Amino acid sequence: MDNVHFQRPCEHENYPISPEIIYYSDRKFTYVVVQEGIYPSATQLRYTEAPNYFPVPDYYIIKTTWGRSSNSQTIQCSIYYIERELHYLICFRDNLQYQVVSVQSPFNASVELHEIITPNKKTAVSGIHLFGLQLKCIDRNRKGRPHELKPNEKSSKTTQIKCTKGLAKKEQVHFEDSIKDFYNPKDRVVLKALNFTVKNKEYHVSFGKDDDVKKNKITFNNICTRCRKYTS
C-alpha cells in the first residue's frame, strides 16, 4: 500500500463502521478511534492555531501509530475541556503507563513526549497529527450528529460505560491538577473513587482496578487511569 501513488494528504477509512483510519501525508499514521468525543457549544469551542484552525473536541480519545514496523511508536491521545481550559494528554510506553500533559497545545504535548522517547533528536512529530485533529472523517461524523446527547436511560450499556469512563477521567485530571493548590507534593494525595447518580442509578468508579460492570456499579480502568507523569 505504501508504494501506491496517490495524492497526499489522504485518508483511507470506512469510519464510523470501522474505528481504524489510515492517514498519509509526509508519513503514514494509523489511528484507532477509542472515543469520538463531542464539540462543545459555539461559545466554548476552541480551535488549533493558524494556519489550520481545526476545531478541538472534548471527551476525545484516539490511539496513534507511526514509524516503520521495526521502530514504530503507539500512543494514546486524549483531549478534555476542564473549566474551559484544554488539556492534551498522551499516554505512552508499552503498556501506556506514562503520560505527559499540556494545557498549551498539541504541539507542546508532542514536544514533551519526544523529549522523553527520542531525547537525541531535535524534531518532533506534528501534534496535530498525533492527536488526529486533521482527520476529516471524524470531524464530518461528529458534526453530523445532533449536539444534544441521548438520555442515559435510552443509551446502550456500552455508551453508558463510555460516558462514565469519560466523566471519571475528566474528574481525575481536574483533581490531580488541583492538588498542588491545597497539598504539598510530598503528601502523595491519590483519588481512589468517584460516586454519582444518574436518575437514581448509582455509579461507583474505582481508579486503578480492573473493569467490573455489575448492577450499574462500574470499576473504572481506562488505559490511562494508572498512568503517572513521567519522571526520569
Short mmCIF file of C-alpha atoms in Angstrom, two decimals:
data_model
loop_
_atom_site.label_atom_id
_atom_site.label_comp_id
_atom_site.label_asym_id
_atom_site.label_seq_id
_atom_site.Cartn_x
_atom_site.Cartn_y
_atom_site.Cartn_z
CA MET A 1 0.00 0.00 0.00
CA ASP A 2 2.86 2.38 0.83
CA ASN A 3 4.23 2.03 -2.72
CA VAL A 4 0.97 3.06 -4.38
CA HIS A 5 0.99 6.58 -5.78
CA PHE A 6 -1.92 8.79 -4.72
CA GLN A 7 -2.45 12.39 -3.85
CA ARG A 8 -1.46 13.30 -0.31
CA PRO A 9 -2.69 14.02 2.25
CA CYS A 10 -5.44 11.41 2.10
CA GLU A 11 -7.48 9.20 4.41
CA HIS A 12 -8.20 5.51 3.87
CA GLU A 13 -11.19 4.73 6.07
CA ASN A 14 -14.66 3.29 6.47
CA TYR A 15 -15.48 5.37 9.51
CA PRO A 16 -17.56 5.06 11.69
CA ILE A 17 -18.23 1.43 10.66
CA SER A 18 -14.57 0.70 11.33
CA PRO A 19 -12.66 2.65 14.02
CA GLU A 20 -9.37 2.30 12.11
CA ILE A 21 -8.21 5.17 9.90
CA ILE A 22 -5.01 5.24 7.83
CA TYR A 23 -3.72 8.70 7.00
CA TYR A 24 -0.97 9.51 4.50
CA SER A 25 0.87 12.82 4.44
CA ASP A 26 4.65 13.15 4.64
CA ARG A 27 4.46 9.89 6.61
CA LYS A 28 1.90 7.20 7.39
CA PHE A 29 -0.25 7.29 10.53
CA THR A 30 -2.63 4.56 11.67
CA TYR A 31 -5.39 5.62 14.04
CA VAL A 32 -7.93 3.72 16.11
CA VAL A 33 -10.76 5.87 17.45
CA VAL A 34 -11.46 4.92 21.07
CA GLN A 35 -13.92 7.72 21.82
CA GLU A 36 -15.06 10.17 19.16
CA GLY A 37 -15.84 12.98 21.56
CA ILE A 38 -18.11 15.96 21.02
CA TYR A 39 -17.75 19.60 20.06
CA PRO A 40 -18.70 21.97 22.89
CA SER A 41 -21.17 24.78 22.24
CA ALA A 42 -20.05 27.52 19.85
CA THR A 43 -19.22 29.89 22.72
CA GLN A 44 -16.87 27.35 24.33
CA LEU A 45 -15.41 25.61 21.26
CA ARG A 46 -11.67 26.15 20.82
CA TYR A 47 -9.53 25.82 17.69
CA THR A 48 -5.94 24.92 16.94
CA GLU A 49 -3.56 27.68 15.96
CA ALA A 50 -3.06 29.13 12.47
CA PRO A 51 -2.97 28.22 9.67
CA ASN A 52 -5.35 25.26 10.10
CA TYR A 53 -7.76 26.30 12.86
CA PHE A 54 -9.07 22.76 13.42
CA PRO A 55 -11.94 22.56 15.96
CA VAL A 56 -10.90 20.78 19.17
CA PRO A 57 -13.30 18.16 20.60
CA ASP A 58 -14.00 17.29 24.23
CA TYR A 59 -14.03 13.74 25.68
CA TYR A 60 -11.85 12.60 22.76
CA ILE A 61 -9.54 9.54 22.82
CA ILE A 62 -7.56 8.10 19.91
CA LYS A 63 -4.67 5.64 19.52
CA THR A 64 -1.96 6.67 17.06
CA THR A 65 0.77 4.55 15.48
CA TRP A 66 3.55 5.80 13.20
CA GLY A 67 7.04 4.81 12.09
CA ARG A 68 8.47 1.76 10.36
CA SER A 69 7.43 -1.63 11.72
CA SER A 70 10.85 -2.22 13.30
CA ASN A 71 10.74 1.13 15.09
CA SER A 72 7.06 2.04 15.30
CA GLN A 73 5.52 4.03 18.14
CA THR A 74 1.99 3.65 19.53
CA ILE A 75 0.49 6.19 21.91
CA GLN A 76 -2.95 7.10 23.19
CA CYS A 77 -4.02 10.74 22.95
CA SER A 78 -6.89 12.33 24.87
CA ILE A 79 -8.38 15.82 24.98
CA TYR A 80 -10.59 17.23 27.73
CA TYR A 81 -12.00 20.66 28.46
CA ILE A 82 -11.62 21.30 32.20
CA GLU A 83 -13.07 24.58 33.43
CA ARG A 84 -12.90 25.76 29.80
CA GLU A 85 -9.18 25.04 29.65
CA LEU A 86 -7.90 22.44 27.20
CA HIS A 87 -5.85 19.51 28.49
CA TYR A 88 -3.89 17.46 25.95
CA LEU A 89 -2.83 14.06 27.34
CA ILE A 90 -0.52 11.50 25.75
CA CYS A 91 -0.05 8.03 27.29
CA PHE A 92 2.99 6.11 26.06
CA ARG A 93 5.41 3.18 26.53
CA ASP A 94 4.48 -0.49 26.03
CA ASN A 95 1.59 -0.51 28.50
CA LEU A 96 0.76 3.19 28.10
CA GLN A 97 1.78 3.54 31.74
CA TYR A 98 3.32 7.00 31.45
CA GLN A 99 1.76 10.27 30.42
CA VAL A 100 2.61 13.83 29.52
CA VAL A 101 0.04 16.61 29.79
CA SER A 102 -0.04 20.04 28.18
CA VAL A 103 -2.52 22.85 28.73
CA GLN A 104 -0.99 24.84 25.88
CA SER A 105 -1.32 22.98 22.58
CA PRO A 106 -1.00 19.58 20.86
CA PHE A 107 2.39 20.77 19.59
CA ASN A 108 3.60 21.36 23.14
CA ALA A 109 2.36 17.90 24.19
CA SER A 110 4.27 16.38 21.24
CA VAL A 111 7.46 18.23 22.20
CA GLU A 112 7.21 16.97 25.79
CA LEU A 113 6.67 13.42 24.52
CA HIS A 114 9.63 13.48 22.15
CA GLU A 115 11.94 14.91 24.79
CA ILE A 116 11.40 11.55 26.53
CA ILE A 117 11.06 8.97 23.74
CA THR A 118 13.63 10.49 21.32
CA PRO A 119 15.83 12.73 23.50
CA ASN A 120 18.67 12.81 20.96
CA LYS A 121 16.53 14.20 18.15
CA LYS A 122 15.65 17.87 17.84
CA THR A 123 12.46 17.35 15.84
CA ALA A 124 9.01 16.21 16.96
CA VAL A 125 6.09 14.71 15.06
CA SER A 126 3.27 17.17 14.41
CA GLY A 127 1.00 17.45 17.45
CA ILE A 128 -1.99 17.85 15.12
CA HIS A 129 -1.16 14.50 13.52
CA LEU A 130 -0.51 12.74 16.84
CA PHE A 131 -3.99 13.74 18.04
CA GLY A 132 -5.59 13.16 14.62
CA LEU A 133 -7.24 16.58 14.65
CA GLN A 134 -6.83 16.86 10.87
CA LEU A 135 -8.99 13.79 10.16
CA LYS A 136 -11.96 14.90 8.08
CA CYS A 137 -13.96 11.69 8.50
CA ILE A 138 -14.15 12.10 12.30
CA ASP A 139 -14.97 15.80 12.01
CA ARG A 140 -17.70 15.04 9.48
CA ASN A 141 -19.27 12.33 11.63
CA ARG A 142 -19.04 14.45 14.77
CA LYS A 143 -20.73 17.42 13.08
CA GLY A 144 -23.39 15.15 11.60
CA ARG A 145 -24.63 14.04 15.00
CA PRO A 146 -27.23 16.02 16.93
CA HIS A 147 -25.44 18.07 19.58
CA GLU A 148 -27.89 17.08 22.29
CA LEU A 149 -26.85 13.80 23.85
CA LYS A 150 -29.27 10.90 24.11
CA PRO A 151 -30.73 10.40 27.63
CA ASN A 152 -28.70 7.91 29.64
CA GLU A 153 -31.62 5.51 30.12
CA LYS A 154 -32.08 5.28 26.33
CA SER A 155 -28.39 4.71 25.64
CA SER A 156 -26.82 1.29 25.22
CA LYS A 157 -24.84 -0.25 28.06
CA THR A 158 -21.64 0.32 26.07
CA THR A 159 -22.44 4.03 25.66
CA GLN A 160 -23.26 4.37 29.36
CA ILE A 161 -19.90 2.84 30.25
CA LYS A 162 -18.05 5.14 27.82
CA CYS A 163 -19.78 8.21 29.27
CA THR A 164 -19.00 7.12 32.81
CA LYS A 165 -15.35 6.49 31.95
CA GLY A 166 -15.06 9.83 30.14
CA LEU A 167 -16.55 11.75 33.07
CA ALA A 168 -14.37 9.87 35.56
CA LYS A 169 -11.18 10.53 33.60
CA LYS A 170 -12.03 14.22 33.29
CA GLU A 171 -12.66 14.47 37.03
CA GLN A 172 -9.42 12.62 37.75
CA VAL A 173 -7.41 15.08 35.64
CA HIS A 174 -9.13 18.03 37.33
CA PHE A 175 -8.46 16.51 40.75
CA GLU A 176 -4.76 15.96 40.02
CA ASP A 177 -4.41 19.50 38.64
CA SER A 178 -5.97 20.92 41.83
CA ILE A 179 -3.81 19.00 44.34
CA LYS A 180 -0.95 21.49 44.14
CA ASP A 181 -3.28 24.28 45.31
CA PHE A 182 -4.10 22.52 48.58
CA TYR A 183 -1.37 19.99 49.43
CA ASN A 184 2.38 19.62 49.49
CA PRO A 185 3.67 17.26 46.74
CA LYS A 186 5.15 15.03 49.47
CA ASP A 187 1.63 14.33 50.78
CA ARG A 188 1.01 11.99 47.81
CA VAL A 189 -2.71 12.65 47.51
CA VAL A 190 -4.48 9.93 45.47
CA LEU A 191 -8.04 9.87 44.15
CA LYS A 192 -9.47 6.44 44.99
CA ALA A 193 -13.08 6.54 43.84
CA LEU A 194 -15.90 8.62 42.39
CA ASN A 195 -19.59 8.12 43.24
CA PHE A 196 -22.54 9.73 41.48
CA THR A 197 -26.11 9.02 40.39
CA VAL A 198 -27.92 9.38 37.07
CA LYS A 199 -31.69 9.43 37.63
CA ASN A 200 -31.28 7.42 40.83
CA LYS A 201 -28.93 4.89 39.20
CA GLU A 202 -25.81 4.68 41.31
CA TYR A 203 -22.37 4.60 39.72
CA HIS A 204 -19.20 3.77 41.62
CA VAL A 205 -15.91 4.35 39.82
CA SER A 206 -12.74 2.96 41.39
CA PHE A 207 -9.43 4.12 39.96
CA GLY A 208 -6.66 1.64 39.28
CA LYS A 209 -8.57 -1.64 39.40
CA ASP A 210 -9.92 -3.99 36.76
CA ASP A 211 -13.13 -3.24 34.88
CA ASP A 212 -16.20 -4.67 36.55
CA VAL A 213 -19.67 -3.77 35.35
CA LYS A 214 -22.35 -5.17 37.59
CA LYS A 215 -25.67 -3.76 38.76
CA ASN A 216 -24.79 -0.28 37.49
CA LYS A 217 -21.58 -0.25 39.51
CA ILE A 218 -18.53 0.42 37.37
CA THR A 219 -14.96 -0.18 38.45
CA PHE A 220 -13.04 2.05 36.10
CA ASN A 221 -9.77 1.15 34.43
CA ASN A 222 -9.31 3.36 31.41
CA ILE A 223 -5.87 2.65 29.97
CA CYS A 224 -4.60 5.99 31.25
CA THR A 225 -6.11 5.69 34.73
CA ARG A 226 -2.98 4.18 36.16
CA CYS A 227 -0.71 6.43 34.13
CA ARG A 228 1.70 8.60 36.01
CA LYS A 229 3.59 11.63 34.85
CA TYR A 230 6.94 10.54 33.50
CA THR A 231 9.93 11.17 35.71
CA SER A 232 13.40 10.22 34.61
#
